[in-house]
Amino acid sequence: MVNTLDQANQEIKKATVLEVATLDKMNFPSLVVLTPLPIHRSVKSILFYTSEQSTTFKNLLNSSSAAVISFNEDAHSSVMLKGTLSAVAGAQDQQELQASLNAFQRELHYTKPVVLRFNTMSVKLRHHNRVDYQKLGQISQISN
């Protein structure tokens, strides 16, 4: 039997891109594909590199509610995370964060770069035609 949180954690850790949904001023969803930073990444929390001028960052002024979606076509599985998104204060001064940027992220040359942290409240996993749902209190049970 597959442990929902362990399976979701594996999927999130190996994903090269994730879809991030935020809410705009009119509470309509806004969806973007972002490359997650490899450090401190788990089903509990994910870091993203973007710009203060991005729609994703601007939507945070309206609402911190967000969702992250990952799809693995080979395994016919998907992970949906519901939670909050916030800016990481002082991220530009943190050497570990800067060193973790991939070549594509470094080439973006944002004038106002920002690191966003997604914190998970609940997880929905579809794996082999089975759907499992877990809330935050149970997320602490996963192995990192």
Coordinates of N, CA, C and O in Angstrom, one line a residue:
M1 N 0.8 -1.2 0.0 CA 0.0 0.0 0.0 C 0.9 1.3 0.0 O 1.8 1.3 0.7
V2 N 0.5 2.2 -0.8 CA 1.3 3.4 -1.0 C 1.0 4.4 0.1 O -0.2 4.7 0.4
N3 N 2.0 4.9 0.8 CA 1.8 6.0 1.8 C 1.6 7.3 1.0 O 2.4 7.7 0.3
T4 N 0.4 7.9 1.2 CA 0.0 9.1 0.5 C 1.1 10.2 0.6 O 1.5 10.8 -0.4
L5 N 1.5 10.5 1.8 CA 2.4 11.6 2.0 C 3.8 11.3 1.4 O 4.5 12.2 0.9
D6 N 4.3 10.1 1.6 CA 5.6 9.7 1.1 C 5.6 9.8 -0.4 O 6.5 10.3 -1.1
Q7 N 4.5 9.3 -1.0 CA 4.4 9.3 -2.5 C 4.3 10.7 -3.0 O 5.0 11.1 -4.0
A8 N 3.5 11.6 -2.4 CA 3.4 13.0 -2.8 C 4.8 13.7 -2.6 O 5.2 14.5 -3.5
N9 N 5.5 13.4 -1.5 CA 6.8 14.0 -1.3 C 7.8 13.6 -2.4 O 8.5 14.4 -2.9
Q10 N 7.8 12.3 -2.8 CA 8.6 11.9 -3.9 C 8.3 12.6 -5.2 O 9.2 13.0 -5.9
E11 N 7.1 12.7 -5.5 CA 6.6 13.4 -6.7 C 7.1 14.9 -6.7 O 7.6 15.4 -7.7
I12 N 6.9 15.6 -5.6 CA 7.3 17.0 -5.5 C 8.8 17.2 -5.6 O 9.3 18.1 -6.3
K13 N 9.5 16.3 -5.0 CA 11.0 16.4 -5.0 C 11.6 16.2 -6.4 O 12.6 16.7 -6.7
K14 N 11.0 15.3 -7.2 CA 11.6 15.0 -8.5 C 11.0 15.9 -9.6 O 11.5 15.9 -10.8
A15 N 10.0 16.7 -9.4 CA 9.4 17.6 -10.4 C 10.3 18.7 -10.8 O 11.0 19.3 -10.0
T16 N 10.5 18.9 -12.1 CA 11.3 19.9 -12.6 C 10.6 21.3 -12.8 O 11.2 22.3 -12.7
V17 N 9.3 21.2 -13.0 CA 8.4 22.4 -13.0 C 7.2 22.1 -12.2 O 6.7 20.9 -12.2
L18 N 6.6 23.1 -11.7 CA 5.3 23.0 -11.0 C 4.4 24.1 -11.4 O 4.8 25.2 -11.7
E19 N 3.1 23.8 -11.4 CA 2.1 24.8 -11.7 C 1.7 25.4 -10.4 O 1.4 24.7 -9.4
V20 N 1.7 26.8 -10.4 CA 1.3 27.5 -9.2 C 0.1 28.4 -9.5 O 0.1 29.2 -10.4
A21 N -0.9 28.2 -8.7 CA -2.2 29.0 -8.9 C -2.3 30.0 -7.7 O -2.2 29.6 -6.5
T22 N -2.6 31.2 -8.0 CA -2.9 32.3 -7.0 C -4.2 32.9 -7.4 O -4.8 32.6 -8.5
L23 N -4.7 33.8 -6.6 CA -5.9 34.5 -6.8 C -5.7 36.0 -7.2 O -4.9 36.6 -6.4
D24 N -6.3 36.5 -8.2 CA -6.1 37.9 -8.6 C -7.0 38.8 -7.8 O -7.8 38.3 -6.9
K25 N -7.1 40.1 -8.1 CA -7.9 41.0 -7.3 C -9.4 40.7 -7.4 O -10.1 41.1 -6.4
M26 N -9.8 40.0 -8.4 CA -11.2 39.7 -8.5 C -11.5 38.2 -8.1 O -12.5 37.6 -8.3
N27 N -10.5 37.6 -7.4 CA -10.5 36.2 -6.9 C -10.7 35.2 -8.0 O -11.2 34.1 -7.8
F28 N -10.2 35.5 -9.2 CA -10.1 34.5 -10.3 C -8.7 33.9 -10.2 O -7.7 34.5 -9.8
P29 N -8.6 32.6 -10.5 CA -7.3 31.9 -10.4 C -6.4 32.4 -11.5 O -6.9 32.7 -12.6
S30 N -5.2 32.5 -11.2 CA -4.1 32.8 -12.1 C -3.1 31.7 -12.0 O -2.5 31.4 -11.0
L31 N -2.8 31.0 -13.2 CA -1.9 29.9 -13.2 C -0.7 30.1 -13.9 O -0.7 30.7 -15.0
V32 N 0.5 29.7 -13.3 CA 1.8 29.9 -14.0 C 2.6 28.7 -13.7 O 2.4 28.0 -12.7
V33 N 3.6 28.4 -14.6 CA 4.5 27.3 -14.4 C 5.8 27.9 -13.9 O 6.4 28.8 -14.5
L34 N 6.3 27.4 -12.7 CA 7.5 27.9 -12.1 C 8.5 26.7 -11.9 O 8.0 25.6 -11.6
T35 N 9.7 27.0 -11.9 CA 10.7 26.0 -11.6 C 11.0 26.1 -10.1 O 11.5 27.2 -9.6
P36 N 10.8 25.1 -9.3 CA 11.1 25.1 -7.9 C 12.6 25.1 -7.6 O 13.3 24.5 -8.3
L37 N 13.0 25.8 -6.5 CA 14.4 25.7 -6.1 C 14.6 24.3 -5.5 O 13.6 23.7 -4.8
P38 N 15.7 23.7 -5.6 CA 15.9 22.3 -5.1 C 16.1 22.2 -3.6 O 15.9 21.2 -3.1
I39 N 16.5 23.3 -3.0 CA 16.8 23.3 -1.6 C 15.5 23.3 -0.7 O 14.5 24.0 -1.1
H40 N 15.5 22.6 0.4 CA 14.4 22.7 1.4 C 13.1 22.3 0.7 O 12.0 22.8 1.1
R41 N 13.1 21.5 -0.3 CA 11.9 21.1 -1.1 C 11.3 19.9 -0.5 O 11.9 18.8 -0.5
S42 N 10.0 19.9 -0.2 CA 9.3 18.7 0.2 C 7.8 19.0 0.0 O 7.4 20.1 -0.4
V43 N 7.0 18.0 0.4 CA 5.5 18.2 0.3 C 5.0 19.3 1.3 O 4.0 19.9 1.1
K44 N 5.8 19.6 2.3 CA 5.5 20.6 3.3 C 5.7 22.0 2.8 O 5.0 22.9 3.2
S45 N 6.8 22.2 2.1 CA 7.2 23.6 1.7 C 8.1 23.6 0.5 O 8.9 22.7 0.3
I46 N 7.8 24.5 -0.4 CA 8.5 24.6 -1.7 C 8.9 26.1 -1.9 O 8.1 27.0 -1.6
L47 N 10.2 26.3 -2.4 CA 10.6 27.7 -2.7 C 10.6 27.9 -4.2 O 11.0 27.0 -4.9
F48 N 10.2 29.1 -4.6 CA 10.2 29.5 -6.0 C 10.9 30.8 -6.2 O 10.9 31.7 -5.3
Y49 N 11.6 31.0 -7.3 CA 12.3 32.2 -7.7 C 11.5 32.9 -8.8 O 11.2 32.3 -9.8
T50 N 11.1 34.2 -8.5 CA 10.4 35.0 -9.5 C 10.7 36.4 -9.3 O 11.7 36.8 -8.7
S51 N 9.9 37.3 -9.8 CA 10.1 38.7 -9.8 C 9.0 39.4 -9.0 O 7.9 39.0 -9.0
E52 N 9.3 40.5 -8.4 CA 8.3 41.3 -7.7 C 7.3 41.9 -8.7 O 6.3 42.3 -8.4
Q53 N 7.7 41.9 -10.0 CA 6.9 42.4 -11.1 C 6.0 41.4 -11.7 O 5.2 41.7 -12.5
S54 N 6.1 40.1 -11.2 CA 5.3 39.0 -11.7 C 3.9 39.1 -11.2 O 3.6 39.6 -10.1
T55 N 3.0 38.5 -12.0 CA 1.6 38.4 -11.6 C 1.4 37.6 -10.3 O 0.6 38.0 -9.4
T56 N 2.2 36.6 -10.2 CA 2.2 35.7 -9.0 C 2.5 36.5 -7.7 O 1.7 36.5 -6.8
F57 N 3.5 37.3 -7.8 CA 3.9 38.1 -6.6 C 2.8 39.2 -6.3 O 2.4 39.4 -5.2
K58 N 2.3 39.9 -7.4 CA 1.3 40.9 -7.2 C 0.0 40.3 -6.6 O -0.7 41.0 -5.9
N59 N -0.3 39.1 -7.0 CA -1.5 38.5 -6.5 C -1.4 38.2 -5.0 O -2.4 38.1 -4.3
L60 N -0.2 38.1 -4.4 CA 0.0 37.9 -3.0 C -0.5 39.1 -2.2 O -0.8 39.0 -1.0
L61 N -0.5 40.3 -2.9 CA -1.0 41.5 -2.2 C -2.5 41.4 -1.9 O -3.1 42.0 -1.0
N62 N -3.2 40.5 -2.7 CA -4.7 40.3 -2.6 C -4.9 39.1 -1.6 O -5.8 39.2 -0.8
S63 N -4.2 38.0 -1.8 CA -4.5 36.8 -1.0 C -3.2 36.0 -1.0 O -2.6 35.8 -2.0
S64 N -3.0 35.4 0.1 CA -1.8 34.4 0.2 C -2.2 33.0 -0.1 O -1.4 32.1 -0.2
S65 N -3.5 32.8 -0.4 CA -4.0 31.4 -0.7 C -3.4 31.0 -2.1 O -3.4 31.8 -3.0
A66 N -3.0 29.8 -2.2 CA -2.4 29.3 -3.4 C -2.5 27.8 -3.5 O -2.8 27.1 -2.5
A67 N -2.2 27.3 -4.7 CA -2.2 25.8 -4.9 C -1.0 25.5 -5.8 O -0.6 26.3 -6.6
V68 N -0.5 24.3 -5.6 CA 0.7 23.9 -6.4 C 0.2 22.5 -7.0 O -0.3 21.7 -6.3
I69 N 0.5 22.3 -8.3 CA 0.1 21.1 -8.9 C 1.3 20.5 -9.7 O 2.0 21.2 -10.3
S70 N 1.4 19.2 -9.5 CA 2.4 18.5 -10.2 C 1.8 17.3 -10.9 O 0.9 16.6 -10.3
F71 N 2.2 17.0 -12.1 CA 1.7 15.8 -12.9 C 2.8 15.0 -13.4 O 3.8 15.5 -14.0
N72 N 2.8 13.7 -13.2 CA 3.8 12.7 -13.6 C 3.1 11.8 -14.6 O 2.4 10.9 -14.2
E73 N 3.3 12.1 -15.9 CA 2.7 11.3 -17.0 C 3.1 9.9 -16.9 O 2.2 9.0 -17.2
D74 N 4.3 9.6 -16.7 CA 4.8 8.2 -16.7 C 4.1 7.4 -15.6 O 3.8 6.2 -15.8
A75 N 3.9 7.9 -14.5 CA 3.3 7.2 -13.4 C 1.8 7.4 -13.3 O 1.1 6.8 -12.5
H76 N 1.2 8.2 -14.2 CA -0.2 8.6 -14.2 C -0.7 9.0 -12.9 O -1.6 8.5 -12.3
S77 N 0.1 9.9 -12.3 CA -0.2 10.4 -11.0 C -0.1 11.9 -10.9 O 0.6 12.6 -11.8
S78 N -0.8 12.5 -10.0 CA -0.7 14.0 -9.8 C -0.8 14.3 -8.3 O -1.4 13.5 -7.5
V79 N -0.2 15.4 -8.0 CA -0.2 15.9 -6.6 C -0.8 17.3 -6.7 O -0.3 18.1 -7.5
M80 N -1.7 17.6 -5.8 CA -2.3 19.0 -5.7 C -2.0 19.3 -4.2 O -2.4 18.6 -3.3
L81 N -1.4 20.5 -4.0 CA -1.2 21.0 -2.7 C -2.0 22.3 -2.5 O -2.0 23.2 -3.4
K82 N -2.7 22.4 -1.4 CA -3.4 23.6 -1.0 C -2.7 24.3 0.1 O -2.3 23.6 1.1
G83 N -2.4 25.6 0.0 CA -1.7 26.2 1.1 C -1.6 27.7 0.9 O -2.5 28.4 0.4
T84 N -0.5 28.3 1.4 CA -0.3 29.7 1.4 C 1.1 30.0 0.7 O 2.0 29.2 0.8
L85 N 1.2 31.2 0.1 CA 2.4 31.6 -0.5 C 2.8 32.9 0.1 O 2.0 33.8 0.3
S86 N 4.1 33.1 0.4 CA 4.6 34.3 0.9 C 6.0 34.6 0.5 O 6.7 33.7 0.1
A87 N 6.4 35.8 0.5 CA 7.8 36.2 0.1 C 8.8 35.9 1.3 O 8.4 36.1 2.5
V88 N 9.9 35.4 0.9 CA 11.0 35.1 1.9 C 11.8 36.4 2.1 O 12.5 36.8 1.2
A89 N 11.7 36.9 3.3 CA 12.5 38.1 3.6 C 14.0 37.9 3.6 O 14.5 36.9 4.1
G90 N 14.7 38.8 3.0 CA 16.2 38.7 2.9 C 16.7 37.6 2.1 O 17.9 37.2 2.2
A91 N 15.9 37.0 1.2 CA 16.4 35.8 0.4 C 17.5 36.2 -0.5 O 18.4 35.4 -0.8
Q92 N 17.6 37.4 -1.0 CA 18.6 37.8 -1.9 C 20.0 37.8 -1.3 O 21.0 37.8 -1.9
D93 N 20.0 37.9 0.1 CA 21.3 37.9 0.8 C 21.7 36.5 1.2 O 22.8 36.4 1.8
Q94 N 20.9 35.5 1.1 CA 21.2 34.2 1.5 C 22.0 33.4 0.4 O 21.4 33.1 -0.6
Q95 N 23.2 33.1 0.7 CA 24.1 32.5 -0.3 C 23.6 31.1 -0.7 O 23.7 30.8 -1.9
E96 N 23.0 30.4 0.2 CA 22.5 29.0 -0.1 C 21.4 29.2 -1.2 O 21.3 28.4 -2.1
L97 N 20.5 30.1 -1.0 CA 19.4 30.3 -2.0 C 20.0 30.7 -3.3 O 19.6 30.2 -4.4
Q98 N 20.9 31.7 -3.3 CA 21.5 32.1 -4.6 C 22.2 31.0 -5.3 O 22.2 30.9 -6.5
A99 N 22.9 30.2 -4.5 CA 23.7 29.1 -5.1 C 22.8 28.0 -5.7 O 23.2 27.3 -6.6
S100 N 21.6 28.0 -5.2 CA 20.7 26.9 -5.7 C 19.9 27.2 -7.0 O 19.3 26.4 -7.6
L101 N 20.1 28.5 -7.5 CA 19.4 28.8 -8.7 C 20.0 28.0 -9.9 O 21.2 27.9 -10.0
N102 N 19.2 27.5 -10.8 CA 19.7 26.8 -11.9 C 20.1 27.8 -13.0 O 19.8 29.0 -12.9
A103 N 20.6 27.3 -14.1 CA 21.1 28.2 -15.2 C 20.0 29.1 -15.7 O 20.2 30.3 -16.0
F104 N 18.8 28.5 -15.9 CA 17.7 29.2 -16.5 C 17.3 30.4 -15.5 O 17.1 31.5 -16.0
Q105 N 17.2 30.1 -14.3 CA 16.8 31.1 -13.3 C 17.9 32.2 -13.2 O 17.5 33.4 -13.1
R106 N 19.1 31.9 -13.3 CA 20.2 33.0 -13.3 C 20.1 33.8 -14.5 O 20.4 35.0 -14.5
E107 N 19.7 33.2 -15.7 CA 19.7 34.0 -16.9 C 18.5 34.9 -17.0 O 18.4 35.8 -17.9
L108 N 17.5 34.8 -16.1 CA 16.4 35.7 -16.1 C 16.7 37.1 -15.7 O 16.1 38.1 -16.2
H109 N 17.8 37.3 -15.0 CA 18.3 38.7 -14.6 C 17.2 39.6 -14.1 O 17.0 40.7 -14.6
Y110 N 16.4 39.1 -13.2 CA 15.3 40.0 -12.7 C 15.9 41.2 -12.0 O 16.9 41.1 -11.3
T111 N 15.2 42.4 -12.2 CA 15.7 43.6 -11.6 C 15.2 43.6 -10.1 O 15.9 44.2 -9.3
K112 N 14.1 43.0 -9.8 CA 13.6 42.9 -8.5 C 13.2 41.4 -8.2 O 12.1 41.0 -8.1
P113 N 14.3 40.6 -8.0 CA 14.0 39.1 -7.8 C 13.4 38.9 -6.4 O 13.6 39.7 -5.4
V114 N 12.6 37.9 -6.3 CA 12.0 37.5 -5.0 C 11.9 36.0 -4.9 O 11.8 35.3 -5.9
V115 N 12.1 35.5 -3.7 CA 11.9 34.0 -3.5 C 10.6 33.9 -2.7 O 10.4 34.6 -1.7
L116 N 9.7 33.0 -3.2 CA 8.4 32.8 -2.6 C 8.5 31.4 -1.9 O 9.0 30.4 -2.5
R117 N 7.8 31.3 -0.8 CA 7.7 30.0 0.0 C 6.3 29.6 0.0 O 5.4 30.3 0.4
F118 N 6.0 28.4 -0.6 CA 4.7 27.8 -0.5 C 4.7 26.9 0.7 O 5.6 26.0 0.9
N119 N 3.7 27.1 1.6 CA 3.6 26.2 2.8 C 2.2 25.4 2.7 O 1.2 26.0 2.5
T120 N 2.3 24.1 2.7 CA 1.2 23.3 2.5 C 0.3 23.1 3.7 O 0.8 22.9 4.8
M121 N -1.0 23.2 3.4 CA -2.0 22.9 4.4 C -2.7 21.6 4.2 O -3.1 20.9 5.1
S122 N -2.8 21.1 2.9 CA -3.4 19.8 2.6 C -2.9 19.3 1.3 O -2.5 20.1 0.4
V123 N -3.0 18.0 1.1 CA -2.4 17.3 0.0 C -3.5 16.4 -0.6 O -4.2 15.7 0.1
K124 N -3.6 16.4 -2.0 CA -4.5 15.5 -2.7 C -3.6 14.8 -3.7 O -2.9 15.4 -4.5
L125 N -3.6 13.5 -3.6 CA -2.7 12.6 -4.5 C -3.6 11.7 -5.3 O -4.5 11.0 -4.7
R126 N -3.4 11.7 -6.6 CA -4.0 10.7 -7.5 C -2.9 9.8 -8.0 O -1.9 10.3 -8.5
H127 N -3.0 8.5 -7.7 CA -2.0 7.6 -8.0 C -2.7 6.3 -8.4 O -3.4 5.7 -7.6
H128 N -2.5 5.8 -9.6 CA -3.1 4.6 -10.1 C -4.6 4.5 -9.9 O -5.1 3.6 -9.2
N129 N -5.3 5.6 -10.4 CA -6.7 5.7 -10.3 C -7.3 5.7 -8.8 O -8.5 5.4 -8.6
R130 N -6.5 6.0 -7.9 CA -6.9 6.2 -6.5 C -6.6 7.6 -6.1 O -5.6 8.2 -6.4
V131 N -7.5 8.2 -5.3 CA -7.4 9.5 -4.8 C -7.3 9.5 -3.3 O -8.2 8.9 -2.6
D132 N -6.3 10.1 -2.8 CA -6.1 10.2 -1.3 C -5.9 11.7 -0.9 O -5.4 12.5 -1.7
Y133 N -6.4 12.0 0.2 CA -6.4 13.4 0.7 C -5.9 13.4 2.1 O -6.3 12.6 3.0
Q134 N -4.9 14.3 2.4 CA -4.4 14.4 3.8 C -4.3 15.9 4.2 O -4.0 16.8 3.4
K135 N -4.6 16.2 5.4 CA -4.6 17.6 5.9 C -3.2 17.8 6.6 O -2.5 16.9 6.9
L136 N -2.9 19.1 6.9 CA -1.6 19.5 7.5 C -1.2 18.7 8.7 O 0.0 18.3 8.8
G137 N -2.0 18.4 9.6 CA -1.7 17.7 10.8 C -1.0 16.4 10.6 O -0.2 16.0 11.3
Q138 N -1.3 15.8 9.4 CA -0.8 14.5 9.1 C 0.5 14.6 8.3 O 1.2 13.6 8.1
I139 N 0.8 15.8 7.8 CA 2.0 16.0 7.0 C 3.3 15.8 7.7 O 4.3 15.3 7.2
S140 N 3.2 16.0 9.0 CA 4.5 15.8 9.8 C 4.9 14.4 9.9 O 6.0 14.1 10.3
Q141 N 4.0 13.4 9.4 CA 4.3 12.0 9.5 C 5.2 11.6 8.3 O 5.7 10.5 8.3
I142 N 5.5 12.4 7.3 CA 6.3 12.0 6.2 C 7.8 11.9 6.5 O 8.2 12.6 7.4
S143 N 8.5 11.1 5.8 CA 9.9 11.0 5.9 C 10.6 11.9 4.9 O 10.2 11.9 3.7
N144 N 11.5 12.8 5.3 CA 12.2 13.7 4.3 C 13.4 13.1 3.7 O 14.1 12.4 4.1

